[in-house]
Amino acid sequence: MNNVFLSELKQVIPTDRIYTDELRTLGWGTDASFYRQIPKVVIRSDGEEEISRIVKLCSKHHLSYTFRAAGTSLSGQSCTESVLIVAGKHWEKYELGANQETIKLQPGIVGSRVNEILKPYGRVFPPDPASIGSAMVGGIVVNNASGMNCGVHANSDRMLVSARLILADGTILDTGDEQSRKAFQQSHPEFISKIEALRDRIRADEELRTRILNKYSIKNVTGLNLRPLVAYDDPFDIIAHSIVGSEGTLAFLSEVTMRTLKDYPFKASAMVYFMTMCESCEAVVAMKKLKAGSEDLQMSAEQLMVKSAEMLDYKSLSSVDDPVFLQYKKDVDDGKIAGVEPGDYHNLTAILTETKATTHEQLLEKIARIKECLSQFRLYIEADFTEDPAVYGKYWAIRSGIFPSVGGTRPVGTSCLIEDVAFPIESLPEATVRLQKLIADHGYDDACIYGHAFEGNYHFILNQSFADEHEVARYAEMMRDVAKLVVEGYDGSLKAEHGTGRNMAPFVKYEWGEKAYEAMRELKQIFDPEGLLNPGVIFNDDPDCFIKCLKPLPVLSYDFDSIPDGGHYLMDPSLSTAKETIEQVKRANKCIECGFCEVNCMSCGLTLSSRMRIAVQREICELEETGANPDRLATLRRQYKYYGDQTCATDGLCSTSCPMKINTGELTHLIRQLDMNRSKTGYQLGEFAANHLAGIKSGLRVVLDVAHLAHVTLGPTLMTSVCRGMNKMGLPLWTTAMPKKKRQPKKSDLTQFIIEKSLTPTPSNRRGSAEAEASPSWGRMEEAPKVVYFPSCINQTMGQSKHGGKIHDLVDEVIQLMAKAGYEVIFPEGMERMCCGQIWESKGMLDIADRKSAELEEALWKASEEGRHPVLCAQSPCLHRMKKVMHKMQLYEPAEFIMKYLVPRLDFHPIDRHIALHLTCSTREMGVADNLITLAKMCSNNVFLPEGVGCCGFAGDRGFTFPELNKYGLRKLRPQIEANHIEVGYSNSRTCEIGLETNTGIPYMSIVYLVNECTTPKKEPQ
Ligand SMILES: Cc1cc2nc3c(=O)[nH]c(=O)nc-3n(C[C@H](O)[C@H](O)[C@H](O)COP(=O)(O)OP(=O)(O)OC[C@H]3O[C@@H](n4cnc5c(N)ncnc54)[C@H](O)[C@@H]3O)c2cc1C
Ligand code: SF4
Ligand code: SF4
C-alpha cells in the first residue's frame, strides 16, 4: 500500500479504525460471495466528513475503493484488493417522517431493525430480501435487493424519495434538500447537463426507451439502473434513483429517505401441490391476473389478490423432508399416481401462496377467488389456506429451510452458489422446465430450483467445487448456457435480485444490447470519471472475470484425537463436551461465509466477527496443510490470539442467526483446548483448581473482602485508577460494581433449609409482616413441595456490590422467596466443592469441565431423589451448561422456575419503579427470555428492554481481564438507561450484572430480588 496515502489517511481517521494487518484485512475482506479479494487497507468510517476526506485522498493517490455495509452480497460486489471503506455500525441513525409514511435512514441500519421501528405504527419497510435480518439499508438500496413480497412495484427504486450522497470528488449532495440542490447546480453544472443530455437522448430513441421500460417490468438488477432516466424528468431525481442498484460504483449513500407501506392485518397462506412443474407455473400466471380492490394500492402499491407465490421444485421439497412430498413419494412407489413410474418424483411442485387483506371479509373473499382459480389445475391435494400463524409459519419455515438444508449437506470444501434469474411471467411454464433440464444436463444432480415465481424470479442452488480446472470449466459452461437460455430464449434478467457484481459483469452487454450498455457506461463516466469506485463490478472487460479470484474453502482440520474426553464421567457419556465441541467445529465447515451471524456477534466491530474467525481459521488450516507461506502462517496465528481467541465471548449467539446453526464459540473452545495441550502449566492450574474448589471459593471471598475494604478506604476514584493500572499489567480489572464477598451461610443452612425458619419475618419479606406471617396452609413442612437449589460457584462466592443496597445475598433471597411460596429448599451435598464446569469449558479444559459437571450431576441426582424434584440454578450461563450435559433432571433458571412453580402460589403487587431487563445470551439460547420479560412485567409497570444490546461481553470472567469487550458489548446501553430514567436493572447472571453495573452506573441484580419484593404468599391456594 502507498505509504504516503496511509500516513495522510492517518491524519484524517483515527488509527484504531484503519486496518492494514494480515488478519483483519483478510477478515474484513470476506463477503458472502465465492470471490476472494483481500483489501490492502480497511477503514471503518464514522461520518460524512470522513468519507468525503477518504474519497478525496483516494482520488489524489489514484486508488480505487469499495464500500461495505454488512458484506452479505453474493456476486462479488463488496470485496476489493484496494481500499475497503466500511459503513456499518457507526451509521445507524433514523428519523420518521410525517405519519410514518416515510423514514430517513443511515446506511448501517439492519433491514429488520427498520421493520421493528415501523411495527408499532402498522407500517413496513418494503424491500424484503431474505437476508433482511443482516443486510443493511446501504447494501439493500445500493443492490436494489428484494424478496418475496416487494416485487418490482415496491423495490428500493420505487420507494426511494431522496438520497444524500457523497460523490467521487467528495461533494455532499442531498437531493431532498433545496439548498443542497441549488449549491450543486452551481458547483456542478456540467454534471447536471450531462445527466439531462443522457436522459433526453434515451427518450428520443423510442426503441431504447421501450426496451428499458420492458426490462424493468420484471425484476432486473443486471447493469446500472436505467429506469430513472426514463421515469423521472428532474435530474436530481435521476441522480438519486440511479444509486439504487449501482453496487457502490457511482457514489456513497450516506442517507436515504424511503416511503413506507401499511402492513396488512389479515393474512393467509397455503402450500399448494401441483402434479407437474409446468402446471404450477401456469397457475402462477393465472393468479397474477386476479386483481384486488383499489384499497390494495395504499397497502402494497399494486392491486393484486395474491401477494406472493413461491415455487419449490421436488428437490427443494425433498431437501427439507416436506411431509407431503414424502407421502407423494410413497404414493408414486405404490403405483397410486396415474401416469407416473415408481421412483420418478420429479413432477411434484409446490407453490407457497400468500394473500393479505385489510378486513377479514376481504381475506375470505380473496381466498375463495384464488381457490376458484386453482380449481382448473391438477393438484395433488386440495389447496388449504390457513390464517393460523403457527401453521403458515411452518410453511414459510419450509421455504426458508431450503437454502440451509442444501448448503448444509454439501460436500466439505465445495461452495454453495445461489443463482438468480428472472423470466417474463408469461414464459414461466416453458422457461422453468427448460431451466430445470439445463441444470440437470450439466450434471448438477443435487441442484434445486425455488423462488419468487410470482415475479418470474428463480434461484437455483449449486454445490460447486472450484478445486480443479475441470470443475471451474463445468461451472463456466453451465453459466454461459443459462445466460443463453435467459437472454436469447426469453429476454429475461440474468440477475434479478443479487446484483451484477463480478459474477455477471461479462454478460451485461449481452443481456442489454449495445445501446443500453453504452448508456450505462456514460452514466458511470458522469459519476466516476476516474473509474475509482468499485472497478471490476458491473463493468468488466475480462470475459472470464466471473471465474477468477475464486474463494477457496479449505477444510477446518485440527488434531481432534488430542482432545481429552471427560464425557465418560457423565450419566450420559454421549453428551460429552469434547464430542459436542468437535461436532460443532466440523459443522463449521458448512459455513458459507454469508455473514448472517455478524449481527449477533458481540466482538464484531471491536476485533473479529464469527464469520471472520472461520475465514481466518480456514486460511490458517490451509497454510498449515500446504506449508506454503510459513511467515504468513506465523503472523496470522500470532494476531489471532487476541483478535480471534481472547476476545471471543464464547456465548454462541452467532449460532442463533446462522442458517447452518454454527456456534463459533465452540471453535474458540477447541482452539483454547489445543493451546492448553501445548502449555501444560495452564492445564495443571486448571486441574489444581478443580481439585481444590472449596478452598478457592473461600480464598476468593477473602480477596473480595480485601478489595471491598480497599474500596472503602481508598474511595472509588483512587481505587478505580489503581486497578486500571494493574489491569494493564494483566491483572483482572476491579470496578466499583465488584461484589462484596458472599456472606457464608452456616452449615445448617446448607444441608437442608427448614421452611418455618425462613418464614420468620425479615426485612426482605417486604410486603409487611402481617402478610408474611399469614403462613399459607400449604406452608407446613410435611406438605411442602421441594426444590433442589444449586446457587452456582459465583453466587456462593460473590455477594451484591456496594451499590446494590440489598441486605441479603442472592442465596438468602432465593430461600426467602421459596419459603414465601411454600417450597422447601434442598441444597446438594458438598456443594462448596461443586461447579457446573462452565469455567473450565470456557478456558478450553473440556475434560475437566465434564468431570466437574459429573460430580454436580451426581449430587443433584441424589438431592432431587433421582429427578423427582426440580432443580434450580440461579446463574443462567451455568444452567445453560448444565442443560447441555445433564438430561435426566428438570433444570431451571429463576425466571422459568418462578413462572412455572411459584406464580400460582404468590400474589403480585406491581410497582411503578422504572426498571431495565438484561436478557443474557444463555437465557435467549435456552428460549426462556419470554419468562423473564413476563415476570418482570408482573412486578413493575415500567419495564424497559434496551435496544441493540445483545451479549454484554462479560463472558464468564473475561470482563475482568478484557474489560474492553464488556464496554464494547454495552456501548449502546448507558444512554438508553439515562434517557429512560432507569433506577435499577434485573437479570439472572451475577457476572453479567457486574459488567452491566460497571457500564451503566445503576445497580443490576437477580430478578429474584424483584419478585421477592413484589409478592406476598397467595391468600387463596389454587
Ligand atoms: C443467504 C443469502 C440470502 C440472500 N437473499 C437475498 C434476497 O432474497 N434478495 C436479495 O436481493 N439479495 C439477497 N442476498 C444478497 C444480499 O444479502 C443483499 O443484496 C443485501 O442487500 C446486501 O446488503 P449488505 O448490507 O450486505 O451490503 P454489502 O454486501 O455490504 O454491499 C452491497 C453493495 O452496496 C455497496 N454499498 C454498501 N454500502 C454502501 C453505501 N453506503 N454507499 C454506496 N454503496 C454501498 C457495496 O459496495 C456493494 O456493492 C442474499 C445473501 C445471502 C448470503
Ligand atoms: S457461521 Fe453461519 S452465519 Fe456465520 S458466515 Fe458462516 S454460515 Fe453464515
Ligand atoms: S461466540 Fe460470541 S463473540 Fe464468539 S464468535 Fe460467536 S457471537 Fe462472536
XYZ file of C-alpha atoms in Angstrom, residues 543-929:
387
model
C -14.902 -12.114 -20.256
C -13.623 -14.647 -17.724
C -13.682 -12.422 -14.644
C -16.610 -14.415 -13.273
C -14.360 -17.460 -12.846
C -11.335 -15.625 -11.487
C -10.345 -14.813 -7.878
C -12.452 -17.746 -6.700
C -12.540 -18.186 -2.958
C -11.041 -21.399 -1.619
C -12.949 -23.007 1.245
C -10.251 -25.125 2.902
C -11.285 -27.746 5.415
C -11.014 -26.846 9.092
C -8.842 -29.669 10.303
C -7.402 -29.994 13.777
C -5.858 -32.689 15.855
C -9.188 -33.848 17.251
C -7.628 -37.003 18.688
C -5.579 -34.942 21.120
C -8.701 -33.566 22.827
C -9.200 -35.475 26.085
C -12.764 -36.630 26.518
C -14.208 -36.322 30.019
C -17.683 -37.383 28.929
C -17.411 -40.853 30.457
C -17.878 -39.286 33.892
C -21.367 -38.093 32.908
C -24.528 -40.130 33.341
C -24.949 -39.970 29.584
C -21.438 -40.066 28.031
C -22.846 -39.137 24.614
C -23.295 -35.621 25.998
C -19.542 -35.189 26.301
C -18.408 -31.602 25.847
C -15.397 -32.649 23.797
C -17.619 -34.634 21.399
C -20.063 -31.747 21.079
C -17.254 -29.250 20.504
C -15.628 -31.393 17.831
C -19.013 -31.902 16.206
C -19.631 -28.158 16.127
C -16.191 -27.443 14.693
C -16.802 -29.991 11.949
C -20.118 -28.275 11.311
C -18.265 -25.007 10.844
C -17.024 -26.491 7.569
C -20.535 -25.878 6.294
C -20.017 -22.160 6.749
C -20.862 -20.290 3.541
C -19.420 -17.016 4.882
C -22.827 -15.363 4.450
C -22.254 -13.085 7.445
C -25.721 -13.613 8.938
C -24.067 -14.302 12.294
C -22.402 -10.895 12.483
C -25.489 -9.045 13.766
C -25.336 -11.155 16.893
C -21.587 -11.358 17.310
C -20.644 -9.001 20.105
C -16.989 -8.746 19.132
C -17.824 -7.783 15.518
C -16.547 -4.232 15.218
C -14.210 -4.498 18.185
C -11.997 -7.296 16.907
C -13.219 -10.122 14.651
C -16.695 -11.455 13.970
C -17.729 -15.096 13.942
C -17.575 -15.193 10.117
C -14.099 -13.637 10.170
C -12.905 -16.152 12.751
C -13.946 -19.012 10.470
C -12.446 -17.355 7.379
C -9.128 -16.777 9.159
C -9.070 -20.279 10.625
C -9.667 -21.683 7.134
C -6.652 -19.763 5.908
C -4.551 -20.907 8.874
C -5.531 -24.551 8.300
C -4.723 -24.244 4.600
C -1.306 -22.726 5.316
C -0.612 -25.467 7.853
C -1.646 -28.144 5.387
C 0.332 -26.839 2.407
C 3.274 -25.270 4.230
C 3.030 -22.588 1.543
C 3.855 -19.449 3.500
C 5.254 -20.065 6.993
C 5.709 -16.339 7.691
C 2.094 -15.552 6.942
C 1.031 -18.556 8.997
C 3.051 -17.396 11.986
C 1.694 -13.855 11.664
C -1.907 -14.948 11.398
C -1.536 -17.274 14.381
C 0.028 -14.544 16.490
C -2.583 -11.951 15.538
C -5.431 -14.422 16.030
C -4.565 -14.839 19.703
C -6.101 -11.529 20.767
C -8.449 -10.700 17.867
C -9.818 -14.190 17.384
C -9.385 -16.133 20.592
C -9.134 -13.894 23.640
C -11.937 -11.556 22.582
C -14.450 -14.232 21.624
C -17.124 -14.203 24.319
C -17.935 -17.879 23.512
C -21.569 -17.040 24.185
C -22.642 -18.787 20.979
C -25.085 -16.065 19.980
C -23.619 -16.269 16.474
C -25.386 -19.616 16.050
C -28.800 -18.057 16.625
C -28.787 -16.225 13.281
C -26.657 -18.711 11.359
C -28.628 -20.669 8.761
C -26.337 -23.651 9.484
C -26.560 -23.152 13.275
C -22.782 -22.911 13.553
C -21.554 -21.924 17.004
C -18.198 -20.261 16.511
C -17.785 -20.113 20.282
C -17.174 -23.880 20.107
C -14.400 -23.302 17.597
C -12.859 -20.947 20.147
C -13.219 -23.571 22.876
C -11.431 -26.073 20.672
C -8.616 -23.670 19.850
C -8.206 -22.889 23.550
C -8.091 -26.601 24.337
C -5.434 -27.167 21.673
C -3.413 -24.272 23.126
C -3.899 -25.753 26.569
C -2.483 -29.056 25.298
C 0.644 -27.161 24.245
C 1.042 -25.284 27.541
C 0.939 -27.854 30.301
C 1.113 -25.260 33.098
C -2.313 -23.824 32.282
C -3.838 -27.276 32.365
C -2.157 -28.132 35.657
C -3.515 -24.969 37.206
C -6.977 -25.894 35.958
C -6.601 -29.350 37.446
C -5.495 -27.889 40.764
C -8.469 -25.533 40.825
C -10.862 -28.385 40.049
C -9.500 -30.419 42.955
C -9.451 -27.569 45.463
C -12.587 -25.683 44.573
C -13.916 -25.260 48.095
C -10.605 -23.701 49.198
C -10.511 -21.472 46.156
C -14.012 -20.222 46.825
C -13.003 -19.305 50.388
C -9.855 -17.615 49.063
C -11.886 -15.608 46.601
C -14.182 -14.467 49.373
C -11.093 -13.181 51.213
C -9.882 -11.351 48.075
C -13.290 -9.748 47.613
C -13.309 -8.769 51.250
C -9.877 -7.151 50.925
C -10.954 -5.383 47.714
C -14.100 -4.159 49.428
C -12.032 -2.880 52.334
C -9.651 -1.116 49.933
C -12.664 0.419 48.165
C -13.984 1.778 51.441
C -10.533 3.060 52.443
C -9.260 4.481 49.110
C -12.586 5.656 47.748
C -13.955 4.740 44.298
C -11.834 7.146 42.186
C -8.433 6.221 43.559
C -9.339 2.551 43.712
C -10.501 2.560 40.078
C -7.349 4.217 38.774
C -5.065 1.931 40.800
C -6.914 -1.066 39.396
C -6.838 0.213 35.806
C -3.068 0.376 36.085
C -2.990 -3.159 37.442
C -5.274 -4.344 34.618
C -2.780 -3.001 32.081
C -0.225 -5.249 33.758
C -2.529 -8.202 33.069
C -4.439 -8.406 36.345
C -8.238 -8.599 36.428
C -9.930 -5.207 36.436
C -11.674 -4.141 39.641
C -14.594 -1.729 39.238
C -16.988 -0.106 41.687
C -19.555 -2.693 40.621
C -17.439 -5.509 42.032
C -19.332 -7.612 44.512
C -18.612 -7.851 48.171
C -17.836 -11.345 49.393
C -20.825 -13.578 49.715
C -21.844 -13.993 53.340
C -21.136 -17.627 54.101
C -24.269 -19.445 55.185
C -23.971 -21.639 58.200
C -23.544 -25.361 57.663
C -27.074 -25.962 58.910
C -28.403 -23.642 56.186
C -26.663 -25.604 53.511
C -27.694 -29.123 54.230
C -31.428 -28.675 54.364
C -33.270 -25.450 54.839
C -36.175 -25.705 57.195
C -39.128 -23.887 55.820
C -40.555 -22.421 59.013
C -37.240 -20.766 59.670
C -37.390 -18.653 56.573
C -40.964 -17.657 57.222
C -39.820 -15.737 60.258
C -40.375 -12.064 59.287
C -37.234 -10.455 57.931
C -36.544 -7.174 56.140
C -36.837 -8.923 52.800
C -40.424 -10.044 53.396
C -41.081 -6.558 52.250
C -44.809 -6.591 51.782
C -45.203 -6.245 55.525
C -45.021 -8.657 58.310
C -48.753 -9.153 58.587
C -48.910 -10.677 55.130
C -45.699 -12.576 55.558
C -46.868 -14.036 58.784
C -50.086 -15.205 57.207
C -48.461 -18.536 56.653
C -50.301 -20.302 53.860
C -51.918 -23.595 54.554
C -49.528 -25.388 52.154
C -46.567 -23.981 54.069
C -46.498 -26.804 56.570
C -43.343 -28.785 56.160
C -44.853 -32.199 55.569
C -46.876 -30.895 52.600
C -44.245 -28.606 51.148
C -43.061 -29.276 47.613
C -39.298 -29.403 47.243
C -36.774 -27.744 45.039
C -33.098 -28.548 44.800
C -31.185 -25.309 44.742
C -27.638 -25.084 43.376
C -26.593 -21.456 43.713
C -23.553 -21.834 41.368
C -19.966 -21.099 42.426
C -20.386 -17.442 41.553
C -23.319 -16.949 43.865
C -21.640 -18.938 46.601
C -18.707 -16.551 46.426
C -19.894 -13.161 45.301
C -22.464 -11.114 47.136
C -24.023 -7.879 45.984
C -21.965 -4.816 45.107
C -21.668 -1.870 47.471
C -24.273 -0.076 45.348
C -26.748 -2.902 45.390
C -28.098 -1.654 48.674
C -29.550 -5.066 49.453
C -29.413 -6.684 52.812
C -29.422 -10.233 51.570
C -27.164 -12.058 49.203
C -28.850 -13.959 46.440
C -28.817 -17.355 48.151
C -30.695 -15.923 51.130
C -33.075 -14.076 48.831
C -33.923 -17.264 46.941
C -34.549 -19.058 50.220
C -36.881 -16.275 51.341
C -38.831 -16.402 48.118
C -39.148 -20.169 48.130
C -40.364 -20.102 51.683
C -42.920 -17.457 50.838
C -44.308 -19.738 48.156
C -44.233 -22.718 50.485
C -41.280 -24.507 48.901
C -38.746 -26.491 50.782
C -35.200 -25.894 49.598
C -32.688 -28.705 49.391
C -29.025 -27.961 48.788
C -26.914 -30.626 47.074
C -24.473 -32.248 49.420
C -20.908 -30.927 49.231
C -21.981 -28.029 47.087
C -18.995 -25.912 48.118
C -16.820 -28.302 46.067
C -19.207 -28.333 43.134
C -19.223 -26.477 39.834
C -21.180 -26.934 36.606
C -17.881 -26.944 34.688
C -18.543 -23.735 32.765
C -15.320 -22.080 33.933
C -13.224 -24.974 32.625
C -15.189 -25.232 29.398
C -14.630 -21.577 28.610
C -10.894 -21.972 29.219
C -10.718 -24.961 26.901
C -10.317 -27.674 29.547
C -13.196 -29.709 28.272
C -12.420 -32.937 30.112
C -12.143 -31.179 33.492
C -15.389 -29.379 32.679
C -17.160 -32.697 32.216
C -15.644 -34.133 35.363
C -16.932 -31.187 37.403
C -20.331 -31.472 35.727
C -20.438 -35.155 36.560
C -19.756 -34.528 40.261
C -22.527 -31.974 40.340
C -24.877 -34.186 38.347
C -24.455 -36.982 40.848
C -25.097 -34.674 43.805
C -28.170 -33.164 42.156
C -29.470 -36.586 41.198
C -29.260 -37.641 44.810
C -30.680 -34.406 46.208
C -33.556 -34.448 43.744
C -34.353 -38.045 44.680
C -33.429 -39.214 41.202
C -35.152 -36.430 39.380
C -38.351 -36.276 41.456
C -37.841 -32.618 42.365
C -36.996 -29.749 40.062
C -33.508 -28.266 40.206
C -32.891 -24.530 40.293
C -29.641 -22.784 39.458
C -29.662 -19.017 39.928
C -26.940 -18.332 37.342
C -28.246 -18.686 33.779
C -24.913 -19.400 31.977
C -24.262 -22.232 34.455
C -27.751 -23.585 33.996
C -27.211 -23.453 30.249
C -24.133 -25.622 30.582
C -25.935 -27.981 32.965
C -28.752 -28.384 30.441
C -26.225 -29.355 27.788
C -24.707 -32.209 29.779
C -27.488 -33.304 32.156
C -30.654 -34.545 30.568
C -32.176 -36.622 33.345
C -33.475 -33.848 35.591
C -35.754 -30.839 35.197
C -33.376 -27.895 35.349
C -34.459 -24.270 35.718
C -33.035 -20.776 35.926
C -35.021 -18.453 38.231
C -37.489 -16.840 35.797
C -38.731 -20.081 34.271
C -38.881 -21.755 37.665
C -40.857 -18.897 39.203
C -43.257 -18.728 36.261
C -43.883 -22.450 36.340
C -43.930 -23.209 40.042
C -44.218 -20.067 42.136
C -46.631 -17.815 40.247
C -49.702 -19.850 41.272
C -48.559 -19.562 44.910
C -47.894 -15.833 45.042
C -49.871 -12.604 44.816
C -48.134 -9.960 42.710
C -48.200 -6.270 43.666
C -46.602 -4.402 40.756
C -44.507 -1.338 41.499
C -44.004 1.789 39.349
C -40.220 1.922 39.525
C -38.547 2.170 36.111
C -36.532 -0.964 35.683
C -34.378 -2.394 32.897
C -34.058 -6.045 31.965
C -30.981 -7.717 30.605
C -31.594 -10.906 28.674
C -28.395 -12.901 28.905
C -27.149 -14.906 25.942
C -27.856 -18.156 27.749
C -31.406 -17.012 28.541
C -32.000 -16.360 24.851
C -30.355 -19.570 23.737
C -32.388 -21.646 26.197
C -35.525 -19.970 24.813
C -36.659 -18.710 28.226
C -36.344 -14.953 27.616
